[in-house]
Amino acid sequence: MATGPTLRTFPSLALDALRHPYWTAEYLRGGGLPKLEIWTAYAPPGSSASQVAAYYVEHWNNAQTWRDLDRIRNLWKDTFVVKGLVHADDAARAIAAGADAVTISNHGGNKLDCMQGALDSLAQVRASVGRDARLFFDGGIRRGSDLIVAKALGADFCFTGRATIYGVTAGGLRGAQRAIEILQSDLAYTMAMIGCRSVPDITRDYVSPTQP
Ligand SMILES: Cc1cc2nc3c(=O)[nH]c(=O)nc-3n(C[C@H](O)[C@H](O)[C@H](O)COP(=O)(O)O)c2cc1C
């Protein structure tokens, strides 16, 4: 049984690169494998992209607790957003600990794809944190209707990851901008179809009561 991601072999990658010369030239022109920029400053000087990635993994703290959250909140005087919570109690606790906002997210399911979906708990989270707490949301936003459903279930703001990444792979920065334009026009079209004039007017009533 496969237990991890399958890695492509170098010959198949090399063949792919040769078959897509424009893409390969652009990739090399951009400096090749992207570095984890926010970690580059801390890794040993001159580290390659894979050395920076290894440094990041080595220093990854996988045992953060609510005490750490309190400590960071005390040290960090600026806006503080906690990302990656899906359980209502956790979100309420983060807000009570002083977070300015919580991003309801399971990181796109990229670590555990059978994990509870962020959308599944969104309405419950909103009920738990109250109307005034700021809730951000991400996970699976691909169409205008996804934005509407997230707003209806309690999100104040949505992020999108893969929709824009797909745009980048197709057309670089312009591709990401195009992905956002598609989302915007699809949102406007769907708003017209459901007869809703503005985003603040999107309420829970637009979503079936049988939704989570
Ligand atoms: C390739 C990739 C790498 C990601 N790396 C991180 C990460 O390092 N930290 C993090 O909090 N989320 C990470 N995410 C999750 C995104 O921040 C975001 O939560 C997710 O992509 C949203 O779901 P969507 O892609 O369906 O829009 C990553 C997502 C992707 C696709």
PDB file of N, CA and C and ligand atoms in Angstrom, residues 36 56 60 83 105-111 138-142 159-163 165, ligand 1:
ATOM      1  N   LEU A  36      11.180  28.982   0.142  1.00  0.00           N
ATOM      2  CA  LEU A  36      10.251  29.431   1.184  1.00  0.00           C
ATOM      3  C   LEU A  36      10.807  30.756   1.693  1.00  0.00           C
ATOM      4  N   TYR A  56      13.391  24.431   7.359  1.00  0.00           N
ATOM      5  CA  TYR A  56      12.028  24.706   7.822  1.00  0.00           C
ATOM      6  C   TYR A  56      11.443  23.467   8.527  1.00  0.00           C
ATOM      7  N   TRP A  60      10.307  23.003  12.538  1.00  0.00           N
ATOM      8  CA  TRP A  60       8.849  22.997  12.626  1.00  0.00           C
ATOM      9  C   TRP A  60       8.429  22.579  14.025  1.00  0.00           C
ATOM     10  N   LYS A  83      -4.993  30.661  12.162  1.00  0.00           N
ATOM     11  CA  LYS A  83      -5.498  29.928  11.003  1.00  0.00           C
ATOM     12  C   LYS A  83      -5.451  28.426  11.247  1.00  0.00           C
ATOM     13  N   SER A 105     -10.344  26.651   8.646  1.00  0.00           N
ATOM     14  CA  SER A 105      -9.608  26.039   7.535  1.00  0.00           C
ATOM     15  C   SER A 105      -9.060  24.693   7.982  1.00  0.00           C
ATOM     16  N   ASN A 106      -9.067  23.732   7.062  1.00  0.00           N
ATOM     17  CA  ASN A 106      -8.316  22.498   7.357  1.00  0.00           C
ATOM     18  C   ASN A 106      -7.089  22.426   6.434  1.00  0.00           C
ATOM     19  N   HIS A 107      -6.595  23.612   6.088  1.00  0.00           N
ATOM     20  CA  HIS A 107      -5.415  23.763   5.218  1.00  0.00           C
ATOM     21  C   HIS A 107      -5.639  23.085   3.868  1.00  0.00           C
ATOM     22  N   GLY A 108      -6.884  23.142   3.397  1.00  0.00           N
ATOM     23  CA  GLY A 108      -7.186  22.550   2.098  1.00  0.00           C
ATOM     24  C   GLY A 108      -7.118  21.035   2.115  1.00  0.00           C
ATOM     25  N   GLY A 109      -7.131  20.435   3.319  1.00  0.00           N
ATOM     26  CA  GLY A 109      -7.050  18.966   3.418  1.00  0.00           C
ATOM     27  C   GLY A 109      -5.710  18.437   2.937  1.00  0.00           C
ATOM     28  N   ASN A 110      -4.696  19.315   2.888  1.00  0.00           N
ATOM     29  CA  ASN A 110      -3.436  18.857   2.278  1.00  0.00           C
ATOM     30  C   ASN A 110      -2.583  18.003   3.208  1.00  0.00           C
ATOM     31  N   LYS A 111      -3.006  17.870   4.461  1.00  0.00           N
ATOM     32  CA  LYS A 111      -2.266  16.976   5.347  1.00  0.00           C
ATOM     33  C   LYS A 111      -3.053  15.699   5.620  1.00  0.00           C
ATOM     34  N   ASP A 138     -11.312  29.339   4.465  1.00  0.00           N
ATOM     35  CA  ASP A 138     -10.798  28.839   3.184  1.00  0.00           C
ATOM     36  C   ASP A 138     -10.978  27.336   3.091  1.00  0.00           C
ATOM     37  N   GLY A 139     -10.902  26.864   1.832  1.00  0.00           N
ATOM     38  CA  GLY A 139     -11.052  25.435   1.552  1.00  0.00           C
ATOM     39  C   GLY A 139     -12.110  25.201   0.503  1.00  0.00           C
ATOM     40  N   GLY A 140     -11.665  24.908  -0.726  1.00  0.00           N
ATOM     41  CA  GLY A 140     -12.604  24.520  -1.776  1.00  0.00           C
ATOM     42  C   GLY A 140     -13.314  25.656  -2.479  1.00  0.00           C
ATOM     43  N   ILE A 141     -12.832  26.887  -2.300  1.00  0.00           N
ATOM     44  CA  ILE A 141     -13.467  28.003  -3.027  1.00  0.00           C
ATOM     45  C   ILE A 141     -13.011  27.926  -4.494  1.00  0.00           C
ATOM     46  N   ARG A 142     -13.941  27.563  -5.351  1.00  0.00           N
ATOM     47  CA  ARG A 142     -13.633  27.425  -6.783  1.00  0.00           C
ATOM     48  C   ARG A 142     -14.592  28.217  -7.667  1.00  0.00           C
ATOM     49  N   PHE A 159     -10.572  33.200   1.614  1.00  0.00           N
ATOM     50  CA  PHE A 159      -9.310  33.104   0.874  1.00  0.00           C
ATOM     51  C   PHE A 159      -9.447  31.988  -0.151  1.00  0.00           C
ATOM     52  N   THR A 160      -8.597  32.029  -1.145  1.00  0.00           N
ATOM     53  CA  THR A 160      -8.548  30.906  -2.057  1.00  0.00           C
ATOM     54  C   THR A 160      -7.097  30.528  -2.306  1.00  0.00           C
ATOM     55  N   GLY A 161      -6.847  29.231  -2.295  1.00  0.00           N
ATOM     56  CA  GLY A 161      -5.484  28.727  -2.506  1.00  0.00           C
ATOM     57  C   GLY A 161      -5.330  28.150  -3.898  1.00  0.00           C
ATOM     58  N   ARG A 162      -5.903  26.948  -4.102  1.00  0.00           N
ATOM     59  CA  ARG A 162      -5.646  26.250  -5.360  1.00  0.00           C
ATOM     60  C   ARG A 162      -6.243  26.930  -6.582  1.00  0.00           C
ATOM     61  N   ALA A 163      -7.374  27.621  -6.420  1.00  0.00           N
ATOM     62  CA  ALA A 163      -7.958  28.273  -7.612  1.00  0.00           C
ATOM     63  C   ALA A 163      -6.927  29.208  -8.247  1.00  0.00           C
ATOM     64  N   ILE A 165      -3.650  29.097  -7.574  1.00  0.00           N
ATOM     65  CA  ILE A 165      -2.442  28.329  -7.934  1.00  0.00           C
ATOM     66  C   ILE A 165      -2.619  27.726  -9.337  1.00  0.00           C
TER      67      ILE A 165
HETATM   68  C1  LIG B   1       0.636  23.512  -2.270  1.00  0.00           C
HETATM   69  C2  LIG B   1       0.004  24.009  -0.994  1.00  0.00           C
HETATM   70  C3  LIG B   1       0.815  24.333   0.083  1.00  0.00           C
HETATM   71  C4  LIG B   1       0.257  24.797   1.274  1.00  0.00           C
HETATM   72  N1  LIG B   1       1.073  25.113   2.331  1.00  0.00           N
HETATM   73  C5  LIG B   1       0.518  25.612   3.456  1.00  0.00           C
HETATM   74  C6  LIG B   1       1.337  25.987   4.556  1.00  0.00           C
HETATM   75  O1  LIG B   1       2.560  25.863   4.525  1.00  0.00           O
HETATM   76  N2  LIG B   1       0.744  26.485   5.657  1.00  0.00           N
HETATM   77  C7  LIG B   1      -0.614  26.637   5.724  1.00  0.00           C
HETATM   78  O2  LIG B   1      -1.131  27.115   6.744  1.00  0.00           O
HETATM   79  N3  LIG B   1      -1.415  26.287   4.701  1.00  0.00           N
HETATM   80  C8  LIG B   1      -0.869  25.780   3.581  1.00  0.00           C
HETATM   81  N4  LIG B   1      -1.679  25.415   2.536  1.00  0.00           N
HETATM   82  C9  LIG B   1      -3.131  25.557   2.678  1.00  0.00           C
HETATM   83  C10 LIG B   1      -3.581  26.917   2.157  1.00  0.00           C
HETATM   84  O3  LIG B   1      -3.041  27.977   2.943  1.00  0.00           O
HETATM   85  C11 LIG B   1      -5.080  27.027   2.212  1.00  0.00           C
HETATM   86  O4  LIG B   1      -5.548  26.781   3.529  1.00  0.00           O
HETATM   87  C12 LIG B   1      -5.769  26.051   1.258  1.00  0.00           C
HETATM   88  O5  LIG B   1      -5.052  25.970   0.037  1.00  0.00           O
HETATM   89  C13 LIG B   1      -7.192  26.504   1.008  1.00  0.00           C
HETATM   90  O6  LIG B   1      -7.890  25.549   0.274  1.00  0.00           O
HETATM   91  P1  LIG B   1      -8.081  25.657  -1.323  1.00  0.00           P
HETATM   92  O7  LIG B   1      -6.746  25.353  -1.925  1.00  0.00           O
HETATM   93  O8  LIG B   1      -9.101  24.603  -1.601  1.00  0.00           O
HETATM   94  O9  LIG B   1      -8.552  27.063  -1.647  1.00  0.00           O
HETATM   95  C14 LIG B   1      -1.145  24.942   1.369  1.00  0.00           C
HETATM   96  C15 LIG B   1      -1.952  24.614   0.258  1.00  0.00           C
HETATM   97  C16 LIG B   1      -1.397  24.148  -0.903  1.00  0.00           C
HETATM   98  C17 LIG B   1      -2.306  23.799  -2.068  1.00  0.00           C
END
